[in-house]
Amino acid sequence: MNNCQLKIALQKSGRLSESSINLLKKCGVKFDNGFGKLKSAARNFPLEIFFLRDDDIPQYVEDAVADVGIIGRNILDEENRRVETVETLGFGNCRLSIAVPKSFGYESIKDLDGRKIATSYPKILGDFLVRNGVDAEIHTISGSVEIAPGIGLADAICDLVSSGSTLFSNGLREVETVLESEAVLIARENLDPARQVILNKLLFRIKAARAAECNKYILLNAPDEHLAEIIRLLPGIKSPTVMPLATKGWSSIHSVIAETDVWETVEILKDKGAEGILVLSIDQMIG
Ligand code: PRP
Ligand code: ZN
C-alpha cells in the first residue's frame, strides 16, 4: 500500500497547462515539469503526473491509464465518457464559439445554412445547429481548426476561444457562443480505496487553495466607539480577533473578507474612523 500513487493527467501544452501546474504547486506538491517532459513523480506527495493532449485525457481516465485528470468541461460534453466530475477548478474559463472570416458578411445564424463548418466538437455543434434550426455541414478535424477557412476547407469554424488571439491572428471573427466552459477535475469510476484516500487529500488541499484565492486577510486599527459596527462588517470565519492597542480607546481588528467585498468594505471602514488598514493575501484557508 505504501507505494500506491495517484496518477493525474494534465494538459501537456495549451490553455490549461500553466494553471493546472500552478494548482498542484499551490497544493504543496513538488515536481519537475521541464519542457517536453511526459511524466513526473512528485517528490513529497504520492502523485504521478502525466502530461498529455487534453482531448485524450477523458479516454485515459476512463481506461484507468490515469486515475484523475484536469480538462475543460467542453471535452467532457463532447465525449460522453464514463468518468466522474469531482470538482470545478475556477480557471480555464473559455467558450466554444462559431467564427467566420472577416470577409464573410455575417448577420444572423441563418447565414450558416448550407455552409461548411470545421470543428473538433461535432456533437456539441450538431446539437447547437439543430436547436437553432440551421442546416449546415459539419466537417470534423482534430486540430488546427482555425486555419480551415484560410485553406478553403470550410466557410466557418467552431472552436474554443479564450483570449481570442488565435482567432485574431487567423483573421476570424467570433459570431455565436455555443457553450461556456471551465477546467474541472475528473476521476475514473470505482477508484480503489487507497487511491481514493490520496484523492481526498488532494481535494482537501485544492479546496483550501481555492478558498484562499477568493479571500483576503484584513487588519486595521479602529476607535472603540465604532467597534460593534466594525465587528458586524467583518464577521470573518467565526468572528474577528479584537485586541486593545497600547493607545487608549483604540483596538486592532483582524479578520478574513471575500476578495470581491474588499474595496466597498474598506470605504465603510474609513468612514467609521479606521486607520492603518492592511489587506493581505492568504496561501491556504482551512475552514
Ligand atoms: C484551444 C483552441 C485554440 C486556443 C484558443 O486549444 O483550439 O487553439 O485554445 O485560445 P485563445 O483564444 O487564447 O487563442 P487547446 O488549449 O484546447 O489546445 P488543442 O487545440 O491543441 O487541444
Ligand atoms: Zn484541446
Coordinates of C-alpha atoms and ligand atoms in Angstrom, one line a residue:
M1 CA 0.0 0.0 0.0
N2 CA 2.9 2.3 0.8
N3 CA 4.0 2.9 -2.7
C4 CA 0.5 3.4 -4.0
Q5 CA 0.3 6.5 -6.2
L6 CA -2.5 8.5 -7.7
K7 CA -1.9 9.2 -11.4
I8 CA -3.0 12.6 -12.6
A9 CA -3.2 13.7 -16.3
L10 CA -2.6 17.4 -17.1
Q11 CA -2.7 19.1 -20.5
K12 CA 0.8 19.0 -22.0
S13 CA 0.7 22.4 -23.6
G14 CA -2.2 24.8 -24.1
R15 CA -4.6 26.9 -22.2
L16 CA -4.9 24.8 -19.1
S17 CA -1.3 23.7 -18.7
E18 CA 0.1 26.5 -16.6
S19 CA -2.9 26.9 -14.3
S20 CA -3.0 23.1 -13.8
I21 CA 0.6 23.0 -12.8
N22 CA 0.2 26.1 -10.5
L23 CA -2.8 24.5 -8.8
L24 CA -0.7 21.4 -7.9
K25 CA 2.1 23.7 -6.7
K26 CA -0.3 25.7 -4.5
C27 CA -1.3 22.3 -3.0
G28 CA 2.3 21.9 -1.9
V29 CA 3.1 19.2 -4.4
K30 CA 6.7 19.4 -5.6
F31 CA 7.6 18.0 -9.0
D32 CA 9.7 18.8 -12.2
N33 CA 7.8 19.9 -15.2
G34 CA 10.7 20.6 -17.6
F35 CA 9.9 21.4 -21.2
G36 CA 8.9 18.3 -23.2
K37 CA 8.6 16.1 -20.1
L38 CA 5.8 13.4 -20.4
K39 CA 5.8 12.1 -16.9
S40 CA 7.0 13.2 -13.5
A41 CA 6.8 11.8 -10.0
A42 CA 6.0 14.2 -7.1
R43 CA 8.8 14.3 -4.5
N44 CA 6.6 14.9 -1.5
F45 CA 3.1 13.5 -2.3
P46 CA 2.0 10.1 -3.7
L47 CA 1.2 11.6 -7.1
E48 CA 2.5 10.7 -10.6
I49 CA 1.9 13.4 -13.2
F50 CA 1.3 12.7 -16.9
F51 CA 1.5 15.5 -19.5
L52 CA -0.9 14.6 -22.3
R53 CA -3.1 16.2 -25.0
D54 CA -6.2 17.5 -23.3
D55 CA -8.5 15.9 -25.8
D56 CA -7.1 12.5 -24.9
I57 CA -7.4 12.8 -21.2
P58 CA -11.1 11.6 -20.7
Q59 CA -10.3 8.4 -22.6
Y60 CA -7.2 7.8 -20.5
V61 CA -9.2 8.3 -17.3
E62 CA -12.0 6.1 -18.5
D63 CA -9.5 3.4 -19.4
A64 CA -7.7 3.8 -16.0
V65 CA -4.4 4.7 -17.6
A66 CA -4.7 7.8 -15.4
D67 CA -6.9 7.9 -12.2
V68 CA -7.8 11.6 -12.4
G69 CA -7.3 14.5 -14.8
I70 CA -7.8 18.2 -15.4
I71 CA -9.6 19.1 -18.5
G72 CA -12.1 21.6 -19.9
R73 CA -15.8 20.8 -19.4
N74 CA -16.2 21.2 -23.1
I75 CA -14.3 18.0 -23.8
L76 CA -16.4 16.1 -21.4
D77 CA -19.6 17.3 -23.0
E78 CA -18.4 16.3 -26.4
E79 CA -17.2 12.8 -25.5
N80 CA -19.7 11.4 -23.1
R81 CA -17.1 9.3 -21.3
R82 CA -17.8 7.2 -18.1
V83 CA -15.8 9.5 -15.7
E84 CA -16.9 11.5 -12.7
T85 CA -16.6 15.2 -12.4
V86 CA -15.1 15.7 -8.9
E87 CA -14.6 19.5 -8.6
T88 CA -14.8 22.6 -10.7
L89 CA -11.5 24.5 -10.5
G90 CA -12.3 28.1 -11.3
F91 CA -9.7 28.6 -14.1
G92 CA -9.5 27.9 -17.8
N93 CA -12.7 29.8 -18.5
C94 CA -13.4 29.8 -22.2
R95 CA -16.2 29.4 -24.7
L96 CA -16.9 27.2 -27.7
S97 CA -17.8 29.6 -30.4
I98 CA -18.5 29.8 -34.1
A99 CA -16.2 32.2 -36.0
V100 CA -16.2 33.3 -39.6
P101 CA -13.6 35.0 -41.8
K102 CA -13.8 38.8 -41.5
S103 CA -15.0 39.0 -45.2
F104 CA -18.0 36.7 -44.5
G105 CA -20.6 39.5 -44.0
Y106 CA -22.3 37.6 -41.2
E107 CA -25.7 39.0 -40.0
S108 CA -27.5 36.1 -38.3
I109 CA -27.2 32.4 -37.5
K110 CA -29.3 31.7 -40.7
D111 CA -26.3 32.8 -42.7
L112 CA -24.7 29.4 -41.8
D113 CA -27.4 27.5 -43.7
G114 CA -25.8 25.4 -46.4
R115 CA -22.3 26.3 -45.2
K116 CA -19.5 24.0 -44.1
I117 CA -18.2 24.4 -40.5
A118 CA -14.9 22.8 -39.4
T119 CA -14.7 21.7 -35.7
S120 CA -13.3 19.2 -33.3
Y121 CA -16.7 19.3 -31.4
P122 CA -19.1 17.7 -33.9
K123 CA -21.6 16.5 -31.2
I124 CA -21.9 19.9 -29.4
L125 CA -22.0 21.8 -32.6
G126 CA -24.5 19.4 -34.2
D127 CA -26.9 19.8 -31.2
F128 CA -26.5 23.6 -31.3
L129 CA -27.3 23.7 -35.0
V130 CA -30.4 21.5 -34.6
R131 CA -31.6 23.7 -31.7
N132 CA -31.3 26.8 -33.9
G133 CA -32.8 25.2 -37.0
V134 CA -29.6 25.6 -39.0
D135 CA -28.8 23.1 -41.8
A136 CA -25.0 23.2 -42.1
E137 CA -22.4 20.6 -43.0
I138 CA -20.1 19.7 -40.1
H139 CA -16.5 18.8 -41.1
T140 CA -14.7 17.1 -38.2
I141 CA -11.0 17.7 -37.8
S142 CA -8.8 17.0 -34.8
G143 CA -6.6 20.1 -34.6
S144 CA -5.6 23.4 -36.2
V145 CA -9.2 24.2 -36.8
E146 CA -8.5 27.9 -37.1
I147 CA -6.7 27.5 -40.4
A148 CA -9.7 25.7 -42.1
P149 CA -11.3 28.7 -43.8
G150 CA -7.9 30.1 -44.9
I151 CA -7.1 26.9 -46.9
G152 CA -10.6 26.6 -48.3
L153 CA -11.6 23.6 -46.2
A154 CA -14.7 25.3 -44.6
D155 CA -16.7 28.5 -44.5
A156 CA -16.7 28.8 -40.7
I157 CA -15.2 27.1 -37.7
C158 CA -16.4 26.2 -34.2
D159 CA -13.6 26.1 -31.7
L160 CA -12.5 27.2 -28.2
V161 CA -11.9 30.8 -27.6
S162 CA -10.1 32.0 -24.5
S163 CA -8.1 35.3 -25.1
G164 CA -9.3 35.4 -28.7
S165 CA -5.7 35.7 -30.0
T166 CA -5.9 32.5 -32.1
L167 CA -9.0 33.9 -33.9
F168 CA -7.4 37.3 -34.3
S169 CA -4.2 36.1 -35.8
N170 CA -6.2 34.0 -38.3
G171 CA -8.4 36.8 -39.5
L172 CA -11.6 35.3 -37.9
R173 CA -14.5 36.9 -36.2
E174 CA -16.5 35.3 -33.3
V175 CA -20.2 35.3 -34.2
E176 CA -22.0 32.8 -31.9
T177 CA -21.3 31.3 -28.5
V178 CA -22.2 27.7 -28.4
L179 CA -21.0 26.7 -24.8
E180 CA -19.3 28.2 -21.8
S181 CA -16.6 26.1 -20.3
E182 CA -14.0 25.9 -17.4
A183 CA -11.5 23.5 -16.0
V184 CA -12.8 20.5 -14.0
L185 CA -11.1 17.7 -12.1
I186 CA -12.4 14.3 -13.3
A187 CA -11.8 10.9 -11.8
R188 CA -12.3 7.4 -13.0
E189 CA -15.2 5.3 -11.7
N190 CA -14.6 2.8 -8.9
L191 CA -11.4 4.2 -7.7
D192 CA -9.8 1.8 -5.2
P193 CA -9.9 2.8 -1.5
A194 CA -6.1 3.5 -1.3
R195 CA -6.2 5.9 -4.2
Q196 CA -9.5 7.4 -3.0
V197 CA -7.7 8.4 0.2
I198 CA -5.0 10.2 -1.8
L199 CA -7.6 11.9 -4.0
N200 CA -9.4 13.1 -0.8
K201 CA -6.1 14.5 0.5
L202 CA -5.5 16.3 -2.8
L203 CA -9.1 17.6 -2.9
F204 CA -8.8 19.0 0.6
R205 CA -5.7 21.0 -0.5
I206 CA -7.4 22.1 -3.7
K207 CA -10.4 23.5 -1.8
A208 CA -8.1 25.2 0.7
A209 CA -6.1 26.8 -2.1
R210 CA -9.2 27.9 -3.9
A211 CA -10.8 29.4 -0.8
A212 CA -7.6 31.3 -0.1
E213 CA -7.7 32.7 -3.6
C214 CA -11.2 34.1 -3.0
N215 CA -10.4 35.7 0.4
K216 CA -8.1 38.3 2.0
Y217 CA -6.8 38.8 5.4
I218 CA -7.6 42.3 6.8
L219 CA -6.1 44.1 9.7
L220 CA -6.9 47.6 10.9
N221 CA -7.0 49.9 13.9
A222 CA -10.3 51.4 14.9
P223 CA -11.7 53.7 17.6
D224 CA -13.5 51.7 20.3
E225 CA -16.8 53.7 19.8
H226 CA -17.2 52.1 16.4
L227 CA -16.1 48.6 17.4
A228 CA -19.5 47.0 17.4
E229 CA -20.3 48.2 13.8
I230 CA -16.9 47.1 12.5
I231 CA -17.3 43.6 14.0
R232 CA -20.6 43.3 12.2
L233 CA -18.9 44.4 8.9
L234 CA -16.1 41.8 9.3
P235 CA -17.6 38.6 10.6
G236 CA -14.6 36.5 9.4
I237 CA -14.6 32.7 9.7
K238 CA -16.0 32.5 13.2
S239 CA -15.6 36.1 14.4
P240 CA -12.9 38.7 14.2
T241 CA -10.0 38.9 16.6
V242 CA -10.1 42.2 18.6
M243 CA -7.1 43.3 20.6
P244 CA -6.6 46.5 22.6
L245 CA -3.9 48.9 21.3
A246 CA -1.4 50.5 23.6
T247 CA -3.1 53.8 22.7
K248 CA -6.2 54.1 25.0
G249 CA -9.6 54.0 23.2
W250 CA -8.3 52.1 20.2
S251 CA -8.4 48.4 19.1
S252 CA -6.7 46.3 16.4
I253 CA -9.1 44.1 14.4
H254 CA -8.1 41.1 12.4
S255 CA -10.5 39.2 10.1
V256 CA -11.0 37.4 6.7
I257 CA -13.0 39.0 4.0
A258 CA -14.2 38.0 0.5
E259 CA -11.9 39.5 -2.1
T260 CA -15.0 40.9 -4.0
D261 CA -16.1 42.9 -0.9
V262 CA -12.7 44.4 -0.1
W263 CA -13.0 47.9 -1.6
E264 CA -16.6 48.6 -0.6
T265 CA -15.9 47.4 3.0
V266 CA -12.7 49.5 3.2
E267 CA -14.6 52.6 2.2
I268 CA -17.1 52.0 5.0
L269 CA -14.3 51.2 7.5
K270 CA -12.7 54.5 6.7
D271 CA -16.0 56.3 7.4
K272 CA -16.0 54.6 10.8
G273 CA -12.6 56.1 11.6
A274 CA -10.5 53.0 10.8
E275 CA -6.8 53.6 10.2
G276 CA -3.7 51.6 9.1
I277 CA -5.8 49.2 7.1
L278 CA -3.8 46.3 5.7
V279 CA -5.2 43.7 3.2
L280 CA -3.0 40.6 2.7
S281 CA -3.1 37.5 0.5
I282 CA -3.8 34.1 2.1
D283 CA -1.9 31.0 1.0
Q284 CA -4.3 28.4 2.3
M285 CA -7.6 28.6 4.0
I286 CA -9.0 25.7 6.0
G287 CA -12.5 26.4 7.3
Ligands
PRP1 C1 -7.7 25.9 -27.8 C2 -8.2 26.2 -29.3 C3 -7.3 27.4 -29.7 C4 -7.0 28.1 -28.4 C5 -7.7 29.3 -28.3 O1 -6.7 25.0 -27.8 O2 -8.1 25.1 -30.1 O3 -6.2 26.9 -30.3 O4 -7.3 27.2 -27.3 O5 -7.2 30.1 -27.2 P1 -7.0 31.7 -27.4 O6 -8.4 32.3 -27.7 O7 -6.5 32.2 -26.1 O8 -6.1 32.0 -28.5 P2 -6.4 23.9 -26.6 O9 -5.8 24.6 -25.5 O10 -7.6 23.1 -26.3 O11 -5.3 23.0 -27.3 P3 -5.5 22.0 -28.5 O12 -6.5 22.6 -29.5 O13 -4.1 21.8 -29.0 O14 -6.1 20.8 -27.9
ZN2 ZN -7.7 20.8 -26.8

